[in-house]
Coordinates of C-alpha atoms in Angstrom, one line a residue:
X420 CA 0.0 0.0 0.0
X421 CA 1.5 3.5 -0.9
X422 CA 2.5 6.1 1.5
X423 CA -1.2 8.2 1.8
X424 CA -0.9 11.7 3.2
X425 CA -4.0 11.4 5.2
X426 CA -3.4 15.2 6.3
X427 CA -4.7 17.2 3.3
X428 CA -7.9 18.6 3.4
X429 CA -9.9 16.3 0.4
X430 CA -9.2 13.3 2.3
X431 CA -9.7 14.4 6.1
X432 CA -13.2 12.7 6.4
X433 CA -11.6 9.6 5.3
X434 CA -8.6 9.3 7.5
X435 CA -9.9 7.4 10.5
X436 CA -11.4 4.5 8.5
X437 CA -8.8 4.8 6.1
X438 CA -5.7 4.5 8.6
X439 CA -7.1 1.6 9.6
X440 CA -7.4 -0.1 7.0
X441 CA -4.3 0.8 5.7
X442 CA -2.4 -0.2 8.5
X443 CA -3.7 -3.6 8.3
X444 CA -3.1 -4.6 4.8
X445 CA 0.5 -2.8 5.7
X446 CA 0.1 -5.5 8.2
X447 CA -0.4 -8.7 5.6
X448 CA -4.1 -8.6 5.0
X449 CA -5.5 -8.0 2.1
X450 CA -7.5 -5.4 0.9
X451 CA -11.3 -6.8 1.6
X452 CA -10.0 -8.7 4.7
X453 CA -8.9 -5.2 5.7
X454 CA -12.3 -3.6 4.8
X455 CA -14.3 -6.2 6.3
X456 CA -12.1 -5.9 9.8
X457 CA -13.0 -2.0 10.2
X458 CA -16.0 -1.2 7.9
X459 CA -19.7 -0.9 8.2
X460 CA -20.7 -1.2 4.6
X461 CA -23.8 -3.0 3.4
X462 CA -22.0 -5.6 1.4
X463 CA -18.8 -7.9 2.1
X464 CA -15.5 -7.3 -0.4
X465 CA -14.2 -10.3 -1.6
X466 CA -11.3 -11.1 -3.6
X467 CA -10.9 -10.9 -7.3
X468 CA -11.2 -13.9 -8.2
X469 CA -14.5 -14.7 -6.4
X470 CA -15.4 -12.9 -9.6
X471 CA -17.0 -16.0 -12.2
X472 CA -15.4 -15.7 -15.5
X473 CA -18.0 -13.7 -18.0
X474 CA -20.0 -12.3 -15.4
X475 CA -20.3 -8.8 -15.2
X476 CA -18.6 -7.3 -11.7
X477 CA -22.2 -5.0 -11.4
X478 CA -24.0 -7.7 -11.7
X479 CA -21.9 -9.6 -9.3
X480 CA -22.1 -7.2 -6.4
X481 CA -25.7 -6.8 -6.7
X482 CA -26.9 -10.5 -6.3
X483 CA -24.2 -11.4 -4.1
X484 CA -24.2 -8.7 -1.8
X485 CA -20.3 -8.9 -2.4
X486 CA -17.7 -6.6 -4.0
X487 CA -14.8 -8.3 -6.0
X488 CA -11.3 -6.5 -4.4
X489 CA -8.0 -6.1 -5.8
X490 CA -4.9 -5.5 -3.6
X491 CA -4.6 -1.9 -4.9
X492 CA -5.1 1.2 -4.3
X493 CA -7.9 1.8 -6.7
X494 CA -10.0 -0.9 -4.7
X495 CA -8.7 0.5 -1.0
X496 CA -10.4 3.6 -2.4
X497 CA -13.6 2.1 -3.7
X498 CA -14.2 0.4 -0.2
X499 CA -14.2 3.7 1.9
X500 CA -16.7 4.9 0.0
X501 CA -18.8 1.7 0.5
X502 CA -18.3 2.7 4.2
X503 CA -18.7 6.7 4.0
X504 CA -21.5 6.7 1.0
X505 CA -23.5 3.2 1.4
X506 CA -27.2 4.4 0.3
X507 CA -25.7 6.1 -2.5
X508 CA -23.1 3.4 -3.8
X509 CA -26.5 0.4 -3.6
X510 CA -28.2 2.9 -5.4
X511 CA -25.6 3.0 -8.3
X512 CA -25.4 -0.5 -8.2
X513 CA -29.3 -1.2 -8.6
X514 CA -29.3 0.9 -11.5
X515 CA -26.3 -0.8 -13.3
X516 CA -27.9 -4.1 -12.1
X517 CA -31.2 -2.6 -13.7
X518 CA -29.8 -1.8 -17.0
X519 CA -28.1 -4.9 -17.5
X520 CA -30.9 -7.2 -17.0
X521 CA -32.8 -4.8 -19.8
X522 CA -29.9 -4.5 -22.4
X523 CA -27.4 -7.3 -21.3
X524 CA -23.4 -6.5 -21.3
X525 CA -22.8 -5.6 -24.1
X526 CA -19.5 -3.5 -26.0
X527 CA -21.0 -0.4 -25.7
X528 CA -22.4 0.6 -22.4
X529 CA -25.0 3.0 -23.6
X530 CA -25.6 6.5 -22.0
X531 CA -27.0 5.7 -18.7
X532 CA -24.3 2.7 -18.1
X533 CA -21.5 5.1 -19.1
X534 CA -23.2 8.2 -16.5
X535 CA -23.5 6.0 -13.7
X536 CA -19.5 5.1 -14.3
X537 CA -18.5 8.4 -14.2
X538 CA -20.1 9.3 -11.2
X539 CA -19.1 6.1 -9.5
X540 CA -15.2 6.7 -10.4
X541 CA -15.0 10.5 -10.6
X542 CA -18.1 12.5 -9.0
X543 CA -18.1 14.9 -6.1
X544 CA -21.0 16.7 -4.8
X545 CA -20.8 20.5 -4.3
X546 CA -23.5 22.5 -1.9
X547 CA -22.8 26.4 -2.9
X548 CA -24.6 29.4 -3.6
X549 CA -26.6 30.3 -6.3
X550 CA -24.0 32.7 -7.8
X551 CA -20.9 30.1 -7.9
X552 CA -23.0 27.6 -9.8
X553 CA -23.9 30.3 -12.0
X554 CA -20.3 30.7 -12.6
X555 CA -19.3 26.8 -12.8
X556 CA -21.8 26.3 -15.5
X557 CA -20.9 29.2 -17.4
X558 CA -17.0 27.7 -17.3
X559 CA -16.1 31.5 -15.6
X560 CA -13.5 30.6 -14.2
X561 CA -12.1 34.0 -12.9
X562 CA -15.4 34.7 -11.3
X563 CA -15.6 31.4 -9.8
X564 CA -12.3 31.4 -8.3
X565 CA -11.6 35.3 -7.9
X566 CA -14.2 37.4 -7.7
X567 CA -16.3 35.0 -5.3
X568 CA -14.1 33.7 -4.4
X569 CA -15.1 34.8 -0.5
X570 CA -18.6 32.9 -1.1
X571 CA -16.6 29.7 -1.1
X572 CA -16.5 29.6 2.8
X573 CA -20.0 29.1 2.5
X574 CA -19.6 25.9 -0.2
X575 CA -18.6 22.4 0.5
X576 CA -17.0 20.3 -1.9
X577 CA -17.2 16.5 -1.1
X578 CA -15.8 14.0 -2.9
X579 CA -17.1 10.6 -4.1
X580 CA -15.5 8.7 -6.8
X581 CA -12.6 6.6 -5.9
X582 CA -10.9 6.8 -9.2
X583 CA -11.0 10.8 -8.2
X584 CA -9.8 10.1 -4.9
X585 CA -6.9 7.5 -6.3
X586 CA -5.3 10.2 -8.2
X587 CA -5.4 13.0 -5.9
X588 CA -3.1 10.9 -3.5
X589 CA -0.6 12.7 -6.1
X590 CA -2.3 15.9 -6.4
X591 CA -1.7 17.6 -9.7
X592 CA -3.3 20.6 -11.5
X593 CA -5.4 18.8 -13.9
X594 CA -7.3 16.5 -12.0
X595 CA -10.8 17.2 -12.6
X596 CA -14.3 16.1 -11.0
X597 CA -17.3 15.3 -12.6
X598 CA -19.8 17.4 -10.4
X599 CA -22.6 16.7 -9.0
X600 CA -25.2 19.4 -7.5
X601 CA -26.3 18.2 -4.0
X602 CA -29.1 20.2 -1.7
X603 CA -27.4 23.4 -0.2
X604 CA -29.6 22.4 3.4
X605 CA -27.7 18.9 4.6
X606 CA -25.6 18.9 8.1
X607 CA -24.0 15.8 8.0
X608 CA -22.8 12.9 5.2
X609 CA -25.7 10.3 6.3
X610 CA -28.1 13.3 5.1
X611 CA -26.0 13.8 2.2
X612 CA -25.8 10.0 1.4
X613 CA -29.8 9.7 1.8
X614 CA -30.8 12.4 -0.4
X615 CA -28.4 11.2 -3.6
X616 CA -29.4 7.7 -3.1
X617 CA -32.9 9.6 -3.6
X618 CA -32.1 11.6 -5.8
X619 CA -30.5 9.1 -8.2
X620 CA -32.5 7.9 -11.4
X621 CA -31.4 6.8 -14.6
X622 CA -33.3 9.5 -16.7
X623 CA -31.3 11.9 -14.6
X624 CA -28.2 10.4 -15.2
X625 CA -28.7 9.8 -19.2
X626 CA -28.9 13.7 -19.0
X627 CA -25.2 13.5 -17.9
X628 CA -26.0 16.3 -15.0
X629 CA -22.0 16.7 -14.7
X630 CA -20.5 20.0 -14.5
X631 CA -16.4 19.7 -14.6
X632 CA -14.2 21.3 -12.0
X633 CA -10.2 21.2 -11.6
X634 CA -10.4 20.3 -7.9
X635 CA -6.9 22.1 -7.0
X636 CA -8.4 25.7 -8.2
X637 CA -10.9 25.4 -4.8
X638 CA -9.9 27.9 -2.7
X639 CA -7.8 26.7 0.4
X640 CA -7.8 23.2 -1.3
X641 CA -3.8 24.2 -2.5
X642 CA -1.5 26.4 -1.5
X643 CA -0.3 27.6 -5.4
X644 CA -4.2 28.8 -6.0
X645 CA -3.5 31.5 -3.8
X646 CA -1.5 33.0 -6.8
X647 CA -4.3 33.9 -9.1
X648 CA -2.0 33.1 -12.6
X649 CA -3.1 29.5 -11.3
X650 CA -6.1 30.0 -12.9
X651 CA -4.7 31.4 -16.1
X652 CA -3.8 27.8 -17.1
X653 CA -6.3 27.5 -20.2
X654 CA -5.3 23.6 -21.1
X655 CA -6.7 22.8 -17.2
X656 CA -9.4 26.1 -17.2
X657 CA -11.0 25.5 -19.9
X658 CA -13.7 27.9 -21.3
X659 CA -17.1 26.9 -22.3
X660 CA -17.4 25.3 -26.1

């Protein structure tokens, strides 16, 4: 397991669970024996190769109540959100499980299938005012970032996907979320996790209701984005098409 600086501020509300399980695949164990010693997720993780041959790993999960684990970190990742997002994670799942029993696996996943990927590997949920969505939609990034950039103490940023979360163990300027707009009124994660597992459909999704953001550019997220020529980077701020 690599070295995981559990000390920045995108992966604070992990770090308890996370230590832990960390310290005990350190330890020997593997991944899912790790994650089944100090999680509370719905399902059980399972090695790899619990996986049948030809079966799809959505598919899998969903009538075995069991997720198929690699000893990586992509799959370390993937488990603490089990833990931190369970409602919304079985909702993903019964959707994939739902659109493969109506179109089969097929080469090409179709809209919905390919949405509900994203999100799994690479969504984050952001509560803000009115004025910075108005400003992340409309790709204004000096607005976003500069001119309110004081209404930021009043957003929260939250990530979700585990691919998202994989890569930011080595932060650099490019990574980018696919974001998700969550209720502005929710005090804590369980509230956050019921209302997207709610909130979830698949004619939603198939809208692809994604708005990109280059994580690092949050205000107090990294230190180099209190230089504002940070944000004069076009090939990561990109403007609107």
């Amino acid at each position: 397991m690599l070295t995981i600086d559990w000390h920045v501020l995108w992966l604070q509300e992990f770090r308890v669970a996370g230590r832990a399980v960390q310290q005990q695949a350190m330890a020997g164990a593997t991944v899912a024996q790790a994650l089944n010693a100090h999680g509370n997720a719905p399902i059980r993780f399972v090695p790899q190769s619990a996986l049948p041959p030809g079966m799809a790993y959505e598919q899998f999960i969903f009538e075995r109540g069991t997720v198929p684990t690699r000893d990586n970190l992509h799959d370390f990742f993937n488990g603490l959100c089990w833990m931190r997002f369970p409602e919304t994670k079985t909702r993903l799942n019964q959707l994939q499980a739902a659109e493969i029993a109506a179109a089969g696996v097929t080469a090409l996943r179709g809209p919905v299938r390919d949405a509900l990927t994203v999100f799994d590997e690479n969504a984050a949920f952001l509560l803000a005012p009115p004025p910075l969505w108005q400003a992340l939609e409309a790709r204004d990034w000096q607005r976003l970032f500069i001119e309110l950039r004081p209404l930021w103490a009043e957003a929260q940023l939250i990530l979700f996907g585990h691919a998202l979360l994989e890569k930011l163990v080595h932060a650099r300027k490019p990574i980018t979320a696919h974001v998700y707009r969550a209720q502005p009124a929710i005090d804590s994660i369980a509230q956050l996790d019921a209302w997207m597992a709610g909130d979830l459909s698949a004619e939603k999704l198939a809208g692809k209701p994604f708005t990109p953001l280059p994580v690092l550019g949050v205000p107090g997220w990294w230190l180099e984005n209190e230089d504002f020529s940070f944000y004069d980077d076009r090939a990561v701020f990109r403007p609107r098409r």
